PDB file of C-alpha atoms and ligand atoms in Angstrom:
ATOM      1  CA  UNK A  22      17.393   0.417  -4.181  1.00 88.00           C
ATOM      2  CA  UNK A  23      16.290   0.930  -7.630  1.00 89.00           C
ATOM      3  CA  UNK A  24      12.272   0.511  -8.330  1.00 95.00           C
ATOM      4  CA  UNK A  25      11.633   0.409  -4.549  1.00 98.00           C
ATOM      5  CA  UNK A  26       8.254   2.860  -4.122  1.00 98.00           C
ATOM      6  CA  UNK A  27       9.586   3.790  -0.521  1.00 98.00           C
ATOM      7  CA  UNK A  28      13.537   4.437  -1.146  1.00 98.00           C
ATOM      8  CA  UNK A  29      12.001   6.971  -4.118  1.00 98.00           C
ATOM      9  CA  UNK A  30       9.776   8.340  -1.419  1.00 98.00           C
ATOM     10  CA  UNK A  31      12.533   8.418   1.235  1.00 98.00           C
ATOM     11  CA  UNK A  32      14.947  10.205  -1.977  1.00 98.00           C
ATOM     12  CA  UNK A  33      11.830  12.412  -2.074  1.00 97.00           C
ATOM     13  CA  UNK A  34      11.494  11.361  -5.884  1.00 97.00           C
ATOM     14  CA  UNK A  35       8.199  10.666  -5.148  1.00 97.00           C
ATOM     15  CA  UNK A  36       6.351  13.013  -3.250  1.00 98.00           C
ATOM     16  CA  UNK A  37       4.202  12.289   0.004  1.00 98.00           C
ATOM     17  CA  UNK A  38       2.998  14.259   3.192  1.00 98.00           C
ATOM     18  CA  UNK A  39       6.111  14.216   5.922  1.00 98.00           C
ATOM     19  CA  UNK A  40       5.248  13.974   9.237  1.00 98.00           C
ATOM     20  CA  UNK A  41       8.775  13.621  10.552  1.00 98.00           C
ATOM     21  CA  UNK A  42      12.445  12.897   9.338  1.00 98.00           C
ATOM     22  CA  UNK A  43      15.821  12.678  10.311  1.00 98.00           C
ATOM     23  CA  UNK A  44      18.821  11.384   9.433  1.00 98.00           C
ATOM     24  CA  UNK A  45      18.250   7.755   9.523  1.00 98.00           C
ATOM     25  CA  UNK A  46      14.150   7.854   9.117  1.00 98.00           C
ATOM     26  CA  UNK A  47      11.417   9.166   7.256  1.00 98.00           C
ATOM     27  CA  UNK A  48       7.308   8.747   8.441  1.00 98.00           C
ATOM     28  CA  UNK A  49       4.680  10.107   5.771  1.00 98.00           C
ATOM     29  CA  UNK A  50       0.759   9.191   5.785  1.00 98.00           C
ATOM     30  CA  UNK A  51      -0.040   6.605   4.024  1.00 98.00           C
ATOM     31  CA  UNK A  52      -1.741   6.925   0.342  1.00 98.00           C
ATOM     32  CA  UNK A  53      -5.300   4.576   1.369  1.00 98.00           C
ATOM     33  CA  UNK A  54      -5.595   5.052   5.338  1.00 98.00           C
ATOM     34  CA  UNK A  55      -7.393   2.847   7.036  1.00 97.00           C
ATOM     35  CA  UNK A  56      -7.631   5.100  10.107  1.00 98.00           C
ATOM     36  CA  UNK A  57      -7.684   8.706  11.431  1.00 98.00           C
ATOM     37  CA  UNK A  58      -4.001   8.502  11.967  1.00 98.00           C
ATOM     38  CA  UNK A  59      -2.143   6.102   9.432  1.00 98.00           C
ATOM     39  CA  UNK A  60       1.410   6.945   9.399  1.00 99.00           C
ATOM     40  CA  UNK A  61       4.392   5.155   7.813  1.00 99.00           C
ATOM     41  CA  UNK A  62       7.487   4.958   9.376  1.00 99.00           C
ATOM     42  CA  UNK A  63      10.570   3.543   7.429  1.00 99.00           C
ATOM     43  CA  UNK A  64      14.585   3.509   7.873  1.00 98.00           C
ATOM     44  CA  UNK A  65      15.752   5.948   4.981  1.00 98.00           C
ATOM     45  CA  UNK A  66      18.464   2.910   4.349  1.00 98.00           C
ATOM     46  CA  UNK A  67      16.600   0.120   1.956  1.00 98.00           C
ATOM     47  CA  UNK A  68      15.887  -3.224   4.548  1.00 98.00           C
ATOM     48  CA  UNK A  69      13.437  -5.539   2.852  1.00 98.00           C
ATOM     49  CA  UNK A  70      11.344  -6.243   5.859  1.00 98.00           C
ATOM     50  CA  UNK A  71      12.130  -7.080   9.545  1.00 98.00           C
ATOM     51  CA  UNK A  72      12.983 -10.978   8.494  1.00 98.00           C
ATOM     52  CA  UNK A  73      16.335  -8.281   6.421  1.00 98.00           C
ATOM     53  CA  UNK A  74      17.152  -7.119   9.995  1.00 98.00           C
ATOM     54  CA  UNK A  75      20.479  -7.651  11.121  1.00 98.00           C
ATOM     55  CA  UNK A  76      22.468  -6.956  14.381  1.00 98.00           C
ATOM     56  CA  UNK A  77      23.966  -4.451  12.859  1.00 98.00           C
ATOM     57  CA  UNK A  78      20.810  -2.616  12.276  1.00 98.00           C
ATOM     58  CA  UNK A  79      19.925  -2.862  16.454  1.00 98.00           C
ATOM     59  CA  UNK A  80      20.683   1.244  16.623  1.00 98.00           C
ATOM     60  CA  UNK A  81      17.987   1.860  13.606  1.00 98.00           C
ATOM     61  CA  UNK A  82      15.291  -0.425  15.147  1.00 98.00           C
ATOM     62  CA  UNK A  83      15.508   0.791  18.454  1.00 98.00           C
ATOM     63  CA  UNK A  84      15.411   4.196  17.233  1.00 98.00           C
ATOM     64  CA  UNK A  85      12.345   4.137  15.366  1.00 98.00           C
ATOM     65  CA  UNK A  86      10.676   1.953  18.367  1.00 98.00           C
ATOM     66  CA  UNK A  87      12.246   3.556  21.213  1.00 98.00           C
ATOM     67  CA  UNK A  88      12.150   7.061  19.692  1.00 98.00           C
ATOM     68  CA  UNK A  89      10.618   8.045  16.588  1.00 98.00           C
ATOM     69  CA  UNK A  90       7.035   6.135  16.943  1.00 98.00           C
ATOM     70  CA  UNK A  91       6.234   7.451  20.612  1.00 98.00           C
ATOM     71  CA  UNK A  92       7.156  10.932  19.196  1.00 98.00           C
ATOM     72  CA  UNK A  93       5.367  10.670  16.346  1.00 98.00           C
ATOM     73  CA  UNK A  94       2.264   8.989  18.473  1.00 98.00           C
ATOM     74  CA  UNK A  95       2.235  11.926  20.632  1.00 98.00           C
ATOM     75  CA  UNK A  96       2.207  14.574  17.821  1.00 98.00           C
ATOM     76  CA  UNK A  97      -0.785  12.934  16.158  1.00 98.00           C
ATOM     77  CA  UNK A  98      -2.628  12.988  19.496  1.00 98.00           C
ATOM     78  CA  UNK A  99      -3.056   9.062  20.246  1.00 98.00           C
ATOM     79  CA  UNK A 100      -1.131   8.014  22.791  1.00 98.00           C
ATOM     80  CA  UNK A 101      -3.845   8.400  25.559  1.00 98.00           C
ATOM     81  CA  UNK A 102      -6.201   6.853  23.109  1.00 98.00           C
ATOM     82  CA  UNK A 103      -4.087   4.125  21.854  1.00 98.00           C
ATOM     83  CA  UNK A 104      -2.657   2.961  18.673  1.00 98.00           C
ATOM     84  CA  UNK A 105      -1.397   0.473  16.871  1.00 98.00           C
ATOM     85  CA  UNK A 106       1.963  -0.400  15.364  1.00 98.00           C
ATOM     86  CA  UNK A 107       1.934  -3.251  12.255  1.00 98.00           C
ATOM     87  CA  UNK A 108       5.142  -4.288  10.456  1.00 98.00           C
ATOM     88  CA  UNK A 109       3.243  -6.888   7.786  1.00 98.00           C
ATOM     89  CA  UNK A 110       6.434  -9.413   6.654  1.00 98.00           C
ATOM     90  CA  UNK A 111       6.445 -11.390   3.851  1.00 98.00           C
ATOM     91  CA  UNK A 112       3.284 -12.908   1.763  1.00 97.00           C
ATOM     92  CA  UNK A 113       1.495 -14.153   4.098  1.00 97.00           C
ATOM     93  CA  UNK A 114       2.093 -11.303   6.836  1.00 97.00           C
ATOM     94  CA  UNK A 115       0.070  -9.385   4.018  1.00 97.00           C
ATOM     95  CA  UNK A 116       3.595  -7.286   3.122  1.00 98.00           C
ATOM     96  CA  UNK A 117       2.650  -5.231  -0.457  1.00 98.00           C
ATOM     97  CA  UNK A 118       5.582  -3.102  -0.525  1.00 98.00           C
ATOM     98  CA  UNK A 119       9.240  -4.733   0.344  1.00 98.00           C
ATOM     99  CA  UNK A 120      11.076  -1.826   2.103  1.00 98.00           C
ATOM    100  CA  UNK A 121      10.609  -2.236   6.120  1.00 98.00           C
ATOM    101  CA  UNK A 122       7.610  -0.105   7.014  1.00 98.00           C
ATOM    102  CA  UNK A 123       5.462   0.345  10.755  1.00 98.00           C
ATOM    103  CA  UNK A 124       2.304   1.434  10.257  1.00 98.00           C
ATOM    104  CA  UNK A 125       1.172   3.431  13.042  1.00 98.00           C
ATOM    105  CA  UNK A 126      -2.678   3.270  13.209  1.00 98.00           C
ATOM    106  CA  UNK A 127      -4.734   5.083  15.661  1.00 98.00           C
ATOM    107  CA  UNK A 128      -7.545   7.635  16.107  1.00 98.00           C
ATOM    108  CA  UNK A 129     -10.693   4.824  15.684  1.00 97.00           C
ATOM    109  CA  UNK A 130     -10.701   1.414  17.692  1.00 96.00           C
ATOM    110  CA  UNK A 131      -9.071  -1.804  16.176  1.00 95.00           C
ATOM    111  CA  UNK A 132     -10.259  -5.525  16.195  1.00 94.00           C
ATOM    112  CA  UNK A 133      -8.432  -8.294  17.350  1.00 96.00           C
ATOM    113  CA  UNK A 134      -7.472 -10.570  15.723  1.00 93.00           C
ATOM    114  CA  UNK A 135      -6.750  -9.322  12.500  1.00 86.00           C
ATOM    115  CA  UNK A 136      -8.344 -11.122   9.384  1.00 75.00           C
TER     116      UNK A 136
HETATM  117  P1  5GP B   8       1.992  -3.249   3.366  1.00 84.07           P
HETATM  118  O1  5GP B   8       0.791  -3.816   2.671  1.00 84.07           O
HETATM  119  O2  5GP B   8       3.254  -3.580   2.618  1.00 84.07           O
HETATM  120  O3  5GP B   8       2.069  -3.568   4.814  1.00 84.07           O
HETATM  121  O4  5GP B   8       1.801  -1.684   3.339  1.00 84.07           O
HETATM  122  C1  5GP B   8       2.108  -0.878   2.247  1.00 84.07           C
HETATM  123  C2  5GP B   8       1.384   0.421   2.457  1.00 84.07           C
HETATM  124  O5  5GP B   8       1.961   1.395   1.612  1.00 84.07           O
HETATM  125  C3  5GP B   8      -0.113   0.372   2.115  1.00 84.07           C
HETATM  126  O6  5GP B   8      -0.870   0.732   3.269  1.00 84.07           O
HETATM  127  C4  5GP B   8      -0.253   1.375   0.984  1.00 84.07           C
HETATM  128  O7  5GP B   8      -1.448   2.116   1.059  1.00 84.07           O
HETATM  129  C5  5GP B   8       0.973   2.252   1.145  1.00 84.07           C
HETATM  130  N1  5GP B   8       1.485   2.809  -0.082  1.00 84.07           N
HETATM  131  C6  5GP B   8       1.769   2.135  -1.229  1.00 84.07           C
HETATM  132  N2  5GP B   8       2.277   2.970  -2.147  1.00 84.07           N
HETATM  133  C7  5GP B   8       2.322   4.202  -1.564  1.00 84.07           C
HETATM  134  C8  5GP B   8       2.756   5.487  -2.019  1.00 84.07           C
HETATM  135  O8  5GP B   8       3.217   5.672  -3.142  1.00 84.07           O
HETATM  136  N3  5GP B   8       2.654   6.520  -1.133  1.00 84.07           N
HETATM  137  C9  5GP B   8       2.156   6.342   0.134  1.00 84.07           C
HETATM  138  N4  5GP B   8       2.104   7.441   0.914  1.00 84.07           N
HETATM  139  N5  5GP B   8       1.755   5.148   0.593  1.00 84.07           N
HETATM  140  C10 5GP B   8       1.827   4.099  -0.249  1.00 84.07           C
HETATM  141 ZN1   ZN B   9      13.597   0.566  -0.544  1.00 84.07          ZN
END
């Protein structure tokens, strides 16, 4: 989609740091971390948020869940530790950037509940 930050990053029109890809996904560190580990994990096709999900779009989700996040967990070294997976939606979820995106936070310990 035209003017969306991520699609440019997943066109690799803008650059960032890859930490994985394939076909259907791309995951690249986030510009401001807010942890050791702050990855961001995002279907290469443009999906506003998860409220955009569809049932057609059950093979994509499950992938990145089932598949591409515990991979990419493991690589960074936090599984043992922990992590933790946010998918802000919408204004008041706190979304800033409206192309589906998990953030995958780990290598410090997290609060609960969030602010
Ligand atoms: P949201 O607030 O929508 O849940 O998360 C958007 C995230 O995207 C923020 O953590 C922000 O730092 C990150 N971000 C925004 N623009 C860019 C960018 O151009 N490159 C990278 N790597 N991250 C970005
Ligand atoms: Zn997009």
């Amino acid at each position: 989609m035209a003017d969306c930050i991520f699609c440019k990053i997943a066109n690799k029109e803008i650059p960032s740091t890859v930490v994985y890809e394939d076909d259907q996904v791309i995951a690249f560190k986030d510009l401001e971390p807010q942890a050791p580990v702050h990855v961001l994990v995002i279907p290469k096709k443009h999906v506003a948020s998860i409220a955009a999900l569809k049932s057609e779009d059950k093979e994509l989700a499950g992938h990145i869940l089932c598949e591409v996040i515990p991979k990419i967990a493991k690589e960074q070294g936090v599984t043992d530790s922990g992590f933790r997976v946010v998918a802000n939606t919408g204004a008041e979820g706190g979304q800033t950037v409206n192309h589906l995106h998990f953030h995958l936070l780990g290598g410090r310990s997290m609060q609960w509940p969030p602010g």
